[in-house]
mmCIF file of N, CA and C in Angstrom:
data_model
loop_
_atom_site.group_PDB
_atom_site.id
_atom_site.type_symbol
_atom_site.label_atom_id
_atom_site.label_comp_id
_atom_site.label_asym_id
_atom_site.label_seq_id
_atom_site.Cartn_x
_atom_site.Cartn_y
_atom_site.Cartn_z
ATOM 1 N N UNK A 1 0.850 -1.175 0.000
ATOM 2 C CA UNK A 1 0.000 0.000 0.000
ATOM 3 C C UNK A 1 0.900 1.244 0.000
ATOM 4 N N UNK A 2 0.592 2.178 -0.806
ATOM 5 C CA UNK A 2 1.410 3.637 -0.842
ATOM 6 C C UNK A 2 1.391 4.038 0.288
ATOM 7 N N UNK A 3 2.145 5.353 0.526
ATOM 8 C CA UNK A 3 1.723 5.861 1.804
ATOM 9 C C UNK A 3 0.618 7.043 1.742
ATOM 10 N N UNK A 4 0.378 7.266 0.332
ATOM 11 C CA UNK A 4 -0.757 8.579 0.006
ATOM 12 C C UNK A 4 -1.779 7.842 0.088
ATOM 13 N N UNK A 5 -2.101 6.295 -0.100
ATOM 14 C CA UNK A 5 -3.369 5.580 -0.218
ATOM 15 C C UNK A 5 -3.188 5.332 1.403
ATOM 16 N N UNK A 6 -2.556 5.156 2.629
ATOM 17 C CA UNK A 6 -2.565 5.081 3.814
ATOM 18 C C UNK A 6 -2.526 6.409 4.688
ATOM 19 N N UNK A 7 -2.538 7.551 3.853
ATOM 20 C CA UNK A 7 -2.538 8.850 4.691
ATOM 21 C C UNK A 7 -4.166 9.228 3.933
ATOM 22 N N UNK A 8 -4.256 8.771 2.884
ATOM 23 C CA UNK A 8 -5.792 9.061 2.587
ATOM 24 C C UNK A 8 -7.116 8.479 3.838
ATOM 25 N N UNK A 9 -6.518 7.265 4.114
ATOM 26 C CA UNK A 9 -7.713 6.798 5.053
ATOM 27 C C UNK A 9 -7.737 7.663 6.242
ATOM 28 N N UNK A 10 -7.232 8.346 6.637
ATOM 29 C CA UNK A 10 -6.996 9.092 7.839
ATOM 30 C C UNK A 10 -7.721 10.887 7.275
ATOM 31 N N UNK A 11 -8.206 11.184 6.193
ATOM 32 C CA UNK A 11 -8.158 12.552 6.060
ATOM 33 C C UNK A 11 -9.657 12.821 6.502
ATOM 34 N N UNK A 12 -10.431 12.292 6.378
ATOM 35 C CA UNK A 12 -11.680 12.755 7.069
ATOM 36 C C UNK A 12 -11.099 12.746 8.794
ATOM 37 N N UNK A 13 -10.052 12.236 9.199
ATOM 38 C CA UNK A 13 -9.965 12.179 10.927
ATOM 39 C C UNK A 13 -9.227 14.099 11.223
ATOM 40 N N UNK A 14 -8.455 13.773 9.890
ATOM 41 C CA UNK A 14 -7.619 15.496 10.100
ATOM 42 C C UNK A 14 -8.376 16.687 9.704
ATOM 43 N N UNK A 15 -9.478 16.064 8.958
ATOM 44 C CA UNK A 15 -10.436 17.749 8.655
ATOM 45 C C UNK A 15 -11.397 17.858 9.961
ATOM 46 N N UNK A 16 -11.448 16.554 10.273
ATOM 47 C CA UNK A 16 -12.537 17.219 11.795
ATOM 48 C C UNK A 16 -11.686 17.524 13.207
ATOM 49 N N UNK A 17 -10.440 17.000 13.173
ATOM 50 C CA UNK A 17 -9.183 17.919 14.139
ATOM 51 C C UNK A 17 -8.929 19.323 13.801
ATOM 52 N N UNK A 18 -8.914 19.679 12.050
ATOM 53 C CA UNK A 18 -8.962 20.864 11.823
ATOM 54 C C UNK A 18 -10.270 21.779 11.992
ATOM 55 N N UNK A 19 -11.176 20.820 11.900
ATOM 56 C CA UNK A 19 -12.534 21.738 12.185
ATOM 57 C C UNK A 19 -12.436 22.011 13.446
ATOM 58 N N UNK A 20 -12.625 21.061 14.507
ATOM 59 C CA UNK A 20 -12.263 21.854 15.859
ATOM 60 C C UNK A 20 -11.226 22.777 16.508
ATOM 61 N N UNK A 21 -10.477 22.891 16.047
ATOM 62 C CA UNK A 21 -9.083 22.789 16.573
ATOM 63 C C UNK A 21 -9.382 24.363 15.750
ATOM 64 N N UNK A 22 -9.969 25.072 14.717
ATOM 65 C CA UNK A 22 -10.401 26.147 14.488
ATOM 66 C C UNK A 22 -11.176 26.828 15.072
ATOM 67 N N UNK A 23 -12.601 25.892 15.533
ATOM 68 C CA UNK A 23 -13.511 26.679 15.894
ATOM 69 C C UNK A 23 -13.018 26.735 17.473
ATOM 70 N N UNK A 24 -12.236 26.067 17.971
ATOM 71 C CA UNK A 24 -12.055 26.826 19.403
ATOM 72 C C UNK A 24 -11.039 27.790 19.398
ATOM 73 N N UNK A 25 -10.246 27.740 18.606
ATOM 74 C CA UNK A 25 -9.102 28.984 18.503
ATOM 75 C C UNK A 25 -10.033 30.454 17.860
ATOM 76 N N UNK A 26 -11.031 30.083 17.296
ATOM 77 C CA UNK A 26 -12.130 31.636 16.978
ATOM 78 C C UNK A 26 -12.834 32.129 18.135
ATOM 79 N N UNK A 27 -13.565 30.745 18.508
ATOM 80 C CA UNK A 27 -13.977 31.098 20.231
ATOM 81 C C UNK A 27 -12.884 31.614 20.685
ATOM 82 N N UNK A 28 -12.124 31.589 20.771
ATOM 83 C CA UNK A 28 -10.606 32.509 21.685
ATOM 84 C C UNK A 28 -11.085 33.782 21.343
ATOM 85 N N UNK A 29 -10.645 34.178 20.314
ATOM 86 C CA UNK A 29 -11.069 35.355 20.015
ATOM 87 C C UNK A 29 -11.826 36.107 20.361
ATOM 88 N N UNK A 30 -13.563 35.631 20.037
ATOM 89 C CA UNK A 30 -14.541 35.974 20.164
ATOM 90 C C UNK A 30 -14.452 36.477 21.723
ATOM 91 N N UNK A 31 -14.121 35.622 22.963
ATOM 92 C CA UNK A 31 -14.201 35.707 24.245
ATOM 93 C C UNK A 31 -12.905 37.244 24.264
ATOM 94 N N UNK A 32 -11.755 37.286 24.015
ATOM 95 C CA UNK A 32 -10.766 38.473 24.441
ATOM 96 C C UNK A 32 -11.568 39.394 23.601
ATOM 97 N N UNK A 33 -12.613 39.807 22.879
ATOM 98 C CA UNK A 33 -13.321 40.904 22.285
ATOM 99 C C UNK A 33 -14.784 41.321 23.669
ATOM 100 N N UNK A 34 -15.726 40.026 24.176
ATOM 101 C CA UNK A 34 -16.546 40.343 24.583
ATOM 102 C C UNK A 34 -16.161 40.278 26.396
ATOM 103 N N UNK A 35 -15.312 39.947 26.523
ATOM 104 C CA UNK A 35 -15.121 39.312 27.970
ATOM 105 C C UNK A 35 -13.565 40.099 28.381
ATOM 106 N N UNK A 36 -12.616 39.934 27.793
ATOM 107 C CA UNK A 36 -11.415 40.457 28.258
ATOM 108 C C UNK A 36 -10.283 39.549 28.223
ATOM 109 N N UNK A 37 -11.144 37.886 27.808
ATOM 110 C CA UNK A 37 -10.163 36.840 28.251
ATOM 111 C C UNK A 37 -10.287 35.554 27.510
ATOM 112 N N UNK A 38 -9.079 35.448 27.138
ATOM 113 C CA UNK A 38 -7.915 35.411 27.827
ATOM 114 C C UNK A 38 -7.283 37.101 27.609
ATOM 115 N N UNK A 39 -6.451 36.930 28.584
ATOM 116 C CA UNK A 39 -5.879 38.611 28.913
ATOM 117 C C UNK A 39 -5.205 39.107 27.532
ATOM 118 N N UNK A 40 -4.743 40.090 27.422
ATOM 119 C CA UNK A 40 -4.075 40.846 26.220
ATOM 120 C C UNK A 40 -4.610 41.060 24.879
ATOM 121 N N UNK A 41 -6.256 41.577 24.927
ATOM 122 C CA UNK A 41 -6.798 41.393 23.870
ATOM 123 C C UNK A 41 -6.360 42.250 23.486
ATOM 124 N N UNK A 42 -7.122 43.138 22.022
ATOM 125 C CA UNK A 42 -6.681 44.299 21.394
ATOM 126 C C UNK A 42 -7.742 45.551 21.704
ATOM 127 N N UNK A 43 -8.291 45.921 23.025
ATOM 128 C CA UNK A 43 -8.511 46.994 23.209
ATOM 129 C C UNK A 43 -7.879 48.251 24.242
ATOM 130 N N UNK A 44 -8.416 48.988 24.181
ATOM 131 C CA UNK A 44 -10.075 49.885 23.416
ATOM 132 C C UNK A 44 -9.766 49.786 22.072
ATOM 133 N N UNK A 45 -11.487 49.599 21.848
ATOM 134 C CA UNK A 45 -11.142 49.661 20.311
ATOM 135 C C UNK A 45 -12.190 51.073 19.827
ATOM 136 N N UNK A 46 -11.494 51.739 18.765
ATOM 137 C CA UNK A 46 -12.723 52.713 18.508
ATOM 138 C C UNK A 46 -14.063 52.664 18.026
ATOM 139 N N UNK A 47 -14.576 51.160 17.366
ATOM 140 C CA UNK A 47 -15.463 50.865 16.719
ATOM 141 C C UNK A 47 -16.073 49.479 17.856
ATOM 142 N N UNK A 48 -16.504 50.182 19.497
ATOM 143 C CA UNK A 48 -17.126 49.277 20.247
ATOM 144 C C UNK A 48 -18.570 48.448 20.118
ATOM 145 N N UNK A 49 -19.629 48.757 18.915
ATOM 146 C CA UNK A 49 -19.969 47.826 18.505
ATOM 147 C C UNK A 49 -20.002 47.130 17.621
ATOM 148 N N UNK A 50 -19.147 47.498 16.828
ATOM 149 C CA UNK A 50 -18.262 46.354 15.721
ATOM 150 C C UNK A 50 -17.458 45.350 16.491
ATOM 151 N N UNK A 51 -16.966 45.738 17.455
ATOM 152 C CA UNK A 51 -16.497 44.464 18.051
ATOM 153 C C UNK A 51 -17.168 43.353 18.737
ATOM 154 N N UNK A 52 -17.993 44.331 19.442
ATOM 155 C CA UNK A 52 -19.474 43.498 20.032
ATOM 156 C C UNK A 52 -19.728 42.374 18.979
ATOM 157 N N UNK A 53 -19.869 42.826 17.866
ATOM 158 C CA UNK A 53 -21.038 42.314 16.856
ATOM 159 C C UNK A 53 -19.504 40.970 16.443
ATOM 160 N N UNK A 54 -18.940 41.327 16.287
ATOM 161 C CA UNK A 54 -17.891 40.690 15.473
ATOM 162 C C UNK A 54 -17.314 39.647 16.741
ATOM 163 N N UNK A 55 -17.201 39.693 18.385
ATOM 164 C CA UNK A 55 -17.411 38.780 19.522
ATOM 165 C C UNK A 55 -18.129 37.727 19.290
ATOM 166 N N UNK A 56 -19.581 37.952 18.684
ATOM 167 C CA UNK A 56 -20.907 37.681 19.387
ATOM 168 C C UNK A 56 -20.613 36.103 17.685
ATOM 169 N N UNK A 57 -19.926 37.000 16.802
ATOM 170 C CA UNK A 57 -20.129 36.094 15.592
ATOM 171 C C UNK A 57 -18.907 35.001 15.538
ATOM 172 N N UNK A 58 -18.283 35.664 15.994
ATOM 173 C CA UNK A 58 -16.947 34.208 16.547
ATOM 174 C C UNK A 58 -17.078 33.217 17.684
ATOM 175 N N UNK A 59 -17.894 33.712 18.349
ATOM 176 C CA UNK A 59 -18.509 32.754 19.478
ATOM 177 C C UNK A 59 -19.309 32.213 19.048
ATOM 178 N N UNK A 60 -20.208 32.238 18.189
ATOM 179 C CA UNK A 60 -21.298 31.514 17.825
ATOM 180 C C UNK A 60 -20.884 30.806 17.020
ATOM 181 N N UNK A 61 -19.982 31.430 15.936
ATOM 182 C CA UNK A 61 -19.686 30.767 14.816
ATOM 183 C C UNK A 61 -18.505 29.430 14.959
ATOM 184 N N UNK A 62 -17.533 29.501 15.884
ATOM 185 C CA UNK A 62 -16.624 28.823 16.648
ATOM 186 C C UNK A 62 -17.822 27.791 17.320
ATOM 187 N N UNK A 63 -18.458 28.088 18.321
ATOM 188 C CA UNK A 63 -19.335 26.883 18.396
ATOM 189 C C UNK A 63 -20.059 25.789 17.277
ATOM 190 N N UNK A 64 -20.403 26.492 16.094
ATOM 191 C CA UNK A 64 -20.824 25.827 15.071
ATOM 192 C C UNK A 64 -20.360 25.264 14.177
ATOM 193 N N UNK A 65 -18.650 25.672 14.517
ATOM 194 C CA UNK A 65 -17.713 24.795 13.888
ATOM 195 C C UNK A 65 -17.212 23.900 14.663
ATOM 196 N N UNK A 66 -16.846 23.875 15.809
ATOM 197 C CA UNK A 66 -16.484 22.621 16.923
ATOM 198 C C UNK A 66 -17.251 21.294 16.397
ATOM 199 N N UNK A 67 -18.687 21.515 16.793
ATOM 200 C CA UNK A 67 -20.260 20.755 16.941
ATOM 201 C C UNK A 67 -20.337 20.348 15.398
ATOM 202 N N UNK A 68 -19.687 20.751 14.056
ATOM 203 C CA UNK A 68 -20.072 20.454 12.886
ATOM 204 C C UNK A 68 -21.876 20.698 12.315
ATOM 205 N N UNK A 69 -22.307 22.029 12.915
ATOM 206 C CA UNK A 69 -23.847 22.500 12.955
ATOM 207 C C UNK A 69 -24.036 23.255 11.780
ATOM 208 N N UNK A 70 -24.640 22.658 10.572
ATOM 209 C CA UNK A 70 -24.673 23.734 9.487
ATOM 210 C C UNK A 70 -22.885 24.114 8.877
ATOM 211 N N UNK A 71 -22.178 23.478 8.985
ATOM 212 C CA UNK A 71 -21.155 23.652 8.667
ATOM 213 C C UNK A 71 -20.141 25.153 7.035
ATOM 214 N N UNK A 72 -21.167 24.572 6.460
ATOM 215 C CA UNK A 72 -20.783 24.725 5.080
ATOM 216 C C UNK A 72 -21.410 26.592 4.497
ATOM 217 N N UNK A 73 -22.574 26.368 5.457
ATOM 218 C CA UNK A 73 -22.772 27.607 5.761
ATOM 219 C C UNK A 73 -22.379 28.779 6.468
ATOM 220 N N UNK A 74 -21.824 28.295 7.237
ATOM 221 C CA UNK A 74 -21.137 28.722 8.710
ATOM 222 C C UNK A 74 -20.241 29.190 8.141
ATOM 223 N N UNK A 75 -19.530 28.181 7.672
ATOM 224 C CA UNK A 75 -17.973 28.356 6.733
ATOM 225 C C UNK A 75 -18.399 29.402 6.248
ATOM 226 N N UNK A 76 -18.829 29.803 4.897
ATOM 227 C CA UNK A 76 -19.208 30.684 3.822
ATOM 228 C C UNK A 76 -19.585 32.243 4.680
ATOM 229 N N UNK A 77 -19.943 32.524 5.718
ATOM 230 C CA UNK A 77 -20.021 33.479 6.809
ATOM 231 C C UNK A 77 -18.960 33.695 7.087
ATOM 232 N N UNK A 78 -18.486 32.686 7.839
ATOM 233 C CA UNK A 78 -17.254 32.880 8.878
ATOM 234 C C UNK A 78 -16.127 33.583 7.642
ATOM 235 N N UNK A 79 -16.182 32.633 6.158
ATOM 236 C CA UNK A 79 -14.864 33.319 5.495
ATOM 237 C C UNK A 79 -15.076 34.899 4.832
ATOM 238 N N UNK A 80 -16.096 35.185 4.580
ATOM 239 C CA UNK A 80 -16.522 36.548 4.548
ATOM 240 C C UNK A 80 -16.022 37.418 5.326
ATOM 241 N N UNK A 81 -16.735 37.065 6.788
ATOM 242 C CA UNK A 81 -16.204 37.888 7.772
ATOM 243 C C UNK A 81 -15.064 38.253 8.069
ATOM 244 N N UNK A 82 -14.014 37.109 7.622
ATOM 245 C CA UNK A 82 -12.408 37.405 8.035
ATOM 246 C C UNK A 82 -11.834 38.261 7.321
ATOM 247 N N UNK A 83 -12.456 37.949 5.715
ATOM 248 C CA UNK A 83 -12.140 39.243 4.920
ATOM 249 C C UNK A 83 -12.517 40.071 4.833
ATOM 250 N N UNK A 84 -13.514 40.609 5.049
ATOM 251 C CA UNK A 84 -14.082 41.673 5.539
ATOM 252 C C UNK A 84 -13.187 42.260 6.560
ATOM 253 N N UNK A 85 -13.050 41.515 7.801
ATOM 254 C CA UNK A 85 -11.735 41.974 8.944
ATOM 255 C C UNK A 85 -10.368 42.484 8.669
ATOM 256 N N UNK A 86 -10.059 41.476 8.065
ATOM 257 C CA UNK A 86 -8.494 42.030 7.157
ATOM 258 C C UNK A 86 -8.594 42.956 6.859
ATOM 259 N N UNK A 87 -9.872 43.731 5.621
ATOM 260 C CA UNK A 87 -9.623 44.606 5.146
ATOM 261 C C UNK A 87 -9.934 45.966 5.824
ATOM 262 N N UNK A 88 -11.172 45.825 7.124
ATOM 263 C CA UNK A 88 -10.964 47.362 7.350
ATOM 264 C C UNK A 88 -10.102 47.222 8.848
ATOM 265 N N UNK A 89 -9.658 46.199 9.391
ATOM 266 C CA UNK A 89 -8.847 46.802 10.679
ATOM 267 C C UNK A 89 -7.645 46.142 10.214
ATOM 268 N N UNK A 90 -6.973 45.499 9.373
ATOM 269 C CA UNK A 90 -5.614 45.305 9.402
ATOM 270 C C UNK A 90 -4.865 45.645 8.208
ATOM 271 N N UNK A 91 -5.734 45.738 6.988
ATOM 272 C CA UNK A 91 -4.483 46.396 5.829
ATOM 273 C C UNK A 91 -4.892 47.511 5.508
ATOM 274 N N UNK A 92 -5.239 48.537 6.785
ATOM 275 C CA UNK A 92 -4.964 50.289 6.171
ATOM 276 C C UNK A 92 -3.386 50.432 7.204
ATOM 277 N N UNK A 93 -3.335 48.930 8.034
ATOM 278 C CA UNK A 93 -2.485 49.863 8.868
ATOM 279 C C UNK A 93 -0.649 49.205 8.101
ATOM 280 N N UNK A 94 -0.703 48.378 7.240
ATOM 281 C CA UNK A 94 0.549 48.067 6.798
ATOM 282 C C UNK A 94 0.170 47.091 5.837
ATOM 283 N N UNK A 95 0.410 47.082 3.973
ATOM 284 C CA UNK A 95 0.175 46.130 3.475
ATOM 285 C C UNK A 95 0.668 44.642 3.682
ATOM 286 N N UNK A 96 1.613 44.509 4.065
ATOM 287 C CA UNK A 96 2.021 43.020 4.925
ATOM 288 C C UNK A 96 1.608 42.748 5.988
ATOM 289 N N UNK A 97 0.728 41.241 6.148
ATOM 290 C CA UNK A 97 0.207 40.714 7.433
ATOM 291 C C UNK A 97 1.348 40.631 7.996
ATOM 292 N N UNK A 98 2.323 40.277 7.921
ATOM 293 C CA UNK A 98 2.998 40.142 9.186
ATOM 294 C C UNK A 98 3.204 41.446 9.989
ATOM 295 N N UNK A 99 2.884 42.580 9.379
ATOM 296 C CA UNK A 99 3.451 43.654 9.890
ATOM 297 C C UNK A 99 1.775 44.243 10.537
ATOM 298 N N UNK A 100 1.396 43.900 9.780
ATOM 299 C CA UNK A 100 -0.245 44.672 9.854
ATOM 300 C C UNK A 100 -1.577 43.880 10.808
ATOM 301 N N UNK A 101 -0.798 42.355 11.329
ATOM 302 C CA UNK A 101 -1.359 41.753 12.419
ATOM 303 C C UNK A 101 -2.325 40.734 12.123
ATOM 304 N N UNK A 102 -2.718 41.082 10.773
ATOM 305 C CA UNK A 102 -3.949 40.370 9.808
ATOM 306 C C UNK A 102 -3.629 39.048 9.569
ATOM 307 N N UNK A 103 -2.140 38.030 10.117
ATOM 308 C CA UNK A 103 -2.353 36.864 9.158
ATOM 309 C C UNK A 103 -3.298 35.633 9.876
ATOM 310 N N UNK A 104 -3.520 36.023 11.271
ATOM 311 C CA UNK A 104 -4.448 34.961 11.745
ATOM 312 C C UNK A 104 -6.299 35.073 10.875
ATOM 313 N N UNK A 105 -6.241 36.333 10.381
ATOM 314 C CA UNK A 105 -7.342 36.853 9.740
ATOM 315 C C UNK A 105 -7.717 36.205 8.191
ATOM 316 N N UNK A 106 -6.406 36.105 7.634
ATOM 317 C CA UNK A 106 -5.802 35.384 6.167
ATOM 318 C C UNK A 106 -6.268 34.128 6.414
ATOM 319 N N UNK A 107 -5.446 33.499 7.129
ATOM 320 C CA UNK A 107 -5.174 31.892 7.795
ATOM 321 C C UNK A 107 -7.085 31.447 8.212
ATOM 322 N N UNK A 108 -7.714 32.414 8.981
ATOM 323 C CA UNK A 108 -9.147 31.631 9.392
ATOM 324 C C UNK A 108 -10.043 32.118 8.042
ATOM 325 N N UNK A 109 -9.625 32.969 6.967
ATOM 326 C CA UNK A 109 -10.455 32.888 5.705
ATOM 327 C C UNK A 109 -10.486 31.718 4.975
ATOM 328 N N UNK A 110 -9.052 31.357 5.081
ATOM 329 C CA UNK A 110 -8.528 30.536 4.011
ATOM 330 C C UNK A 110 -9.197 29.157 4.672
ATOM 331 N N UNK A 111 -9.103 28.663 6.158
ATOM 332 C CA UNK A 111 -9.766 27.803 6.355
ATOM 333 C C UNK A 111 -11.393 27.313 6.167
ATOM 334 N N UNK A 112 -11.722 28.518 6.246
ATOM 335 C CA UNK A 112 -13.274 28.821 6.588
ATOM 336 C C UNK A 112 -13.637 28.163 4.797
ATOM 337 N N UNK A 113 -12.911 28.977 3.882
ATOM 338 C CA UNK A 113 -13.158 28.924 2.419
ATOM 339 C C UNK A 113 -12.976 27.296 2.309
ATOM 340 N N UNK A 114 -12.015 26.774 2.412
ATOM 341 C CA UNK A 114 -11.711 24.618 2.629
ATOM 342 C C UNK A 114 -12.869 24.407 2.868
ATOM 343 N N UNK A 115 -13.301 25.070 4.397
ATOM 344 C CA UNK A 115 -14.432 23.804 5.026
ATOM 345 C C UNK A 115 -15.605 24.236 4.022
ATOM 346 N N UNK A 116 -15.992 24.696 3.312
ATOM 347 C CA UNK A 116 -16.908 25.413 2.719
ATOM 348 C C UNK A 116 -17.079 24.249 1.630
ATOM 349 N N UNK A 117 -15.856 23.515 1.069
ATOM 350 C CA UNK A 117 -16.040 22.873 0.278
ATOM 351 C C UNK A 117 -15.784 21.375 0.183
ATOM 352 N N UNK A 118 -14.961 21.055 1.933
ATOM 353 C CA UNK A 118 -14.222 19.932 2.112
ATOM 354 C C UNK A 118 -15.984 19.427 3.111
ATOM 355 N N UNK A 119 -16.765 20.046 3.819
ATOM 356 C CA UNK A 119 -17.462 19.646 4.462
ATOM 357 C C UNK A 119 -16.956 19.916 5.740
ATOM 358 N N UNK A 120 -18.071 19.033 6.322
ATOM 359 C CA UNK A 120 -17.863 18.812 8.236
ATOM 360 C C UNK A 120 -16.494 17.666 8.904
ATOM 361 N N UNK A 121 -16.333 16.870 7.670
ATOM 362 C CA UNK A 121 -15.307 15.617 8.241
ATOM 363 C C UNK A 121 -16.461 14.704 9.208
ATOM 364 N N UNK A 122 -16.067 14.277 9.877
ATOM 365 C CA UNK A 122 -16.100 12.899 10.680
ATOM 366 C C UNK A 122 -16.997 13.725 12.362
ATOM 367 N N UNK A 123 -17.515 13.413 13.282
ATOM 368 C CA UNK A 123 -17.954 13.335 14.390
ATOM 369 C C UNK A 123 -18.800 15.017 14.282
ATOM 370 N N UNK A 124 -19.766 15.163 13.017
ATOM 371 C CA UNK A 124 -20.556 16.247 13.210
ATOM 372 C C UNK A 124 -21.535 16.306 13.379
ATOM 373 N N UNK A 125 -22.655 17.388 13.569
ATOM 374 C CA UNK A 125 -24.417 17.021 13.711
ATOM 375 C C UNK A 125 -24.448 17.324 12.458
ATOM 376 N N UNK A 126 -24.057 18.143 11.013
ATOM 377 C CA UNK A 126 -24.057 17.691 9.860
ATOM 378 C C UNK A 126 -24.719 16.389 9.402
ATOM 379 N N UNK A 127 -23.542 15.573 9.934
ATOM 380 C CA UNK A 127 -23.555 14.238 9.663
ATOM 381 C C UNK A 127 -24.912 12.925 9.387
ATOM 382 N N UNK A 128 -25.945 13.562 10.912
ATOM 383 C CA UNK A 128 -26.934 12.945 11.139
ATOM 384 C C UNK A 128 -28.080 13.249 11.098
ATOM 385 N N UNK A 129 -27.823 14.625 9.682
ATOM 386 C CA UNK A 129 -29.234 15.396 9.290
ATOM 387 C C UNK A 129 -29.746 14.108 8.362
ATOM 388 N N UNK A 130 -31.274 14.123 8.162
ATOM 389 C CA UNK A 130 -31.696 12.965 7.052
ATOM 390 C C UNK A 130 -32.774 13.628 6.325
#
């Protein structure tokens, strides 16, 4: 057996490690915007209910990616939103993410855009719609 035909049987196990393993690192987020914590978020911010709103959608949306709930939809939101993010709070302030703070913003588009088309993977409520 190859090892691409033996790393294939395993890829539905790594898109639903990547599905979670996203939606709780957005929940991170979401919580240092509405809560304070974990410590060292990025405020004050001048646009306090854009952040509200933009908390309220990473928490929810991070839950609905953990749980595999509506997935594909979620996705298609969630990757909007990041670009949307990038563009008005991180590239007026330096066209390079690394400089401009935006690449975790890049990185959860780019995922969000995958799951959009890779699905839920393995252990979702997706899964056991009929």
């Amino acid at each position: 057996m190859a090892l691409s035909d033996r790393l294939n049987q395993y890829q539905p196990y790594a898109l639903t490690v990547l599905r979670v393993v996203t939606g709780v690192l957005f929940i991170e987020h979401g919580l240092q915007k509405l809560l304070g914590f974990p410590a060292g978020g990025q405020f004050p911010s001048p646009l306090p209910t854009l952040i509200l709103v933009q908390g309220i959608i990473e928490i929810v949306g991070g839950l609905a990616t953990i749980v595999g709930f509506f997935t594909r939809p979620v996705a298609f939101i969630l990757c909007g939103n990041m670009a949307v993010a990038y563009f008005m709070a991180h590239y007026p302030k330096n066209f390079f993410p690394a400089n401009n703070g935006g690449d975790a913003a890049i990185l959860y588009c780019f995922i969000f855009l995958f799951l959009i088309f890779a699905g839920p993977g393995l252990l979702a409520i997706d899964n056991n719609k009929k």
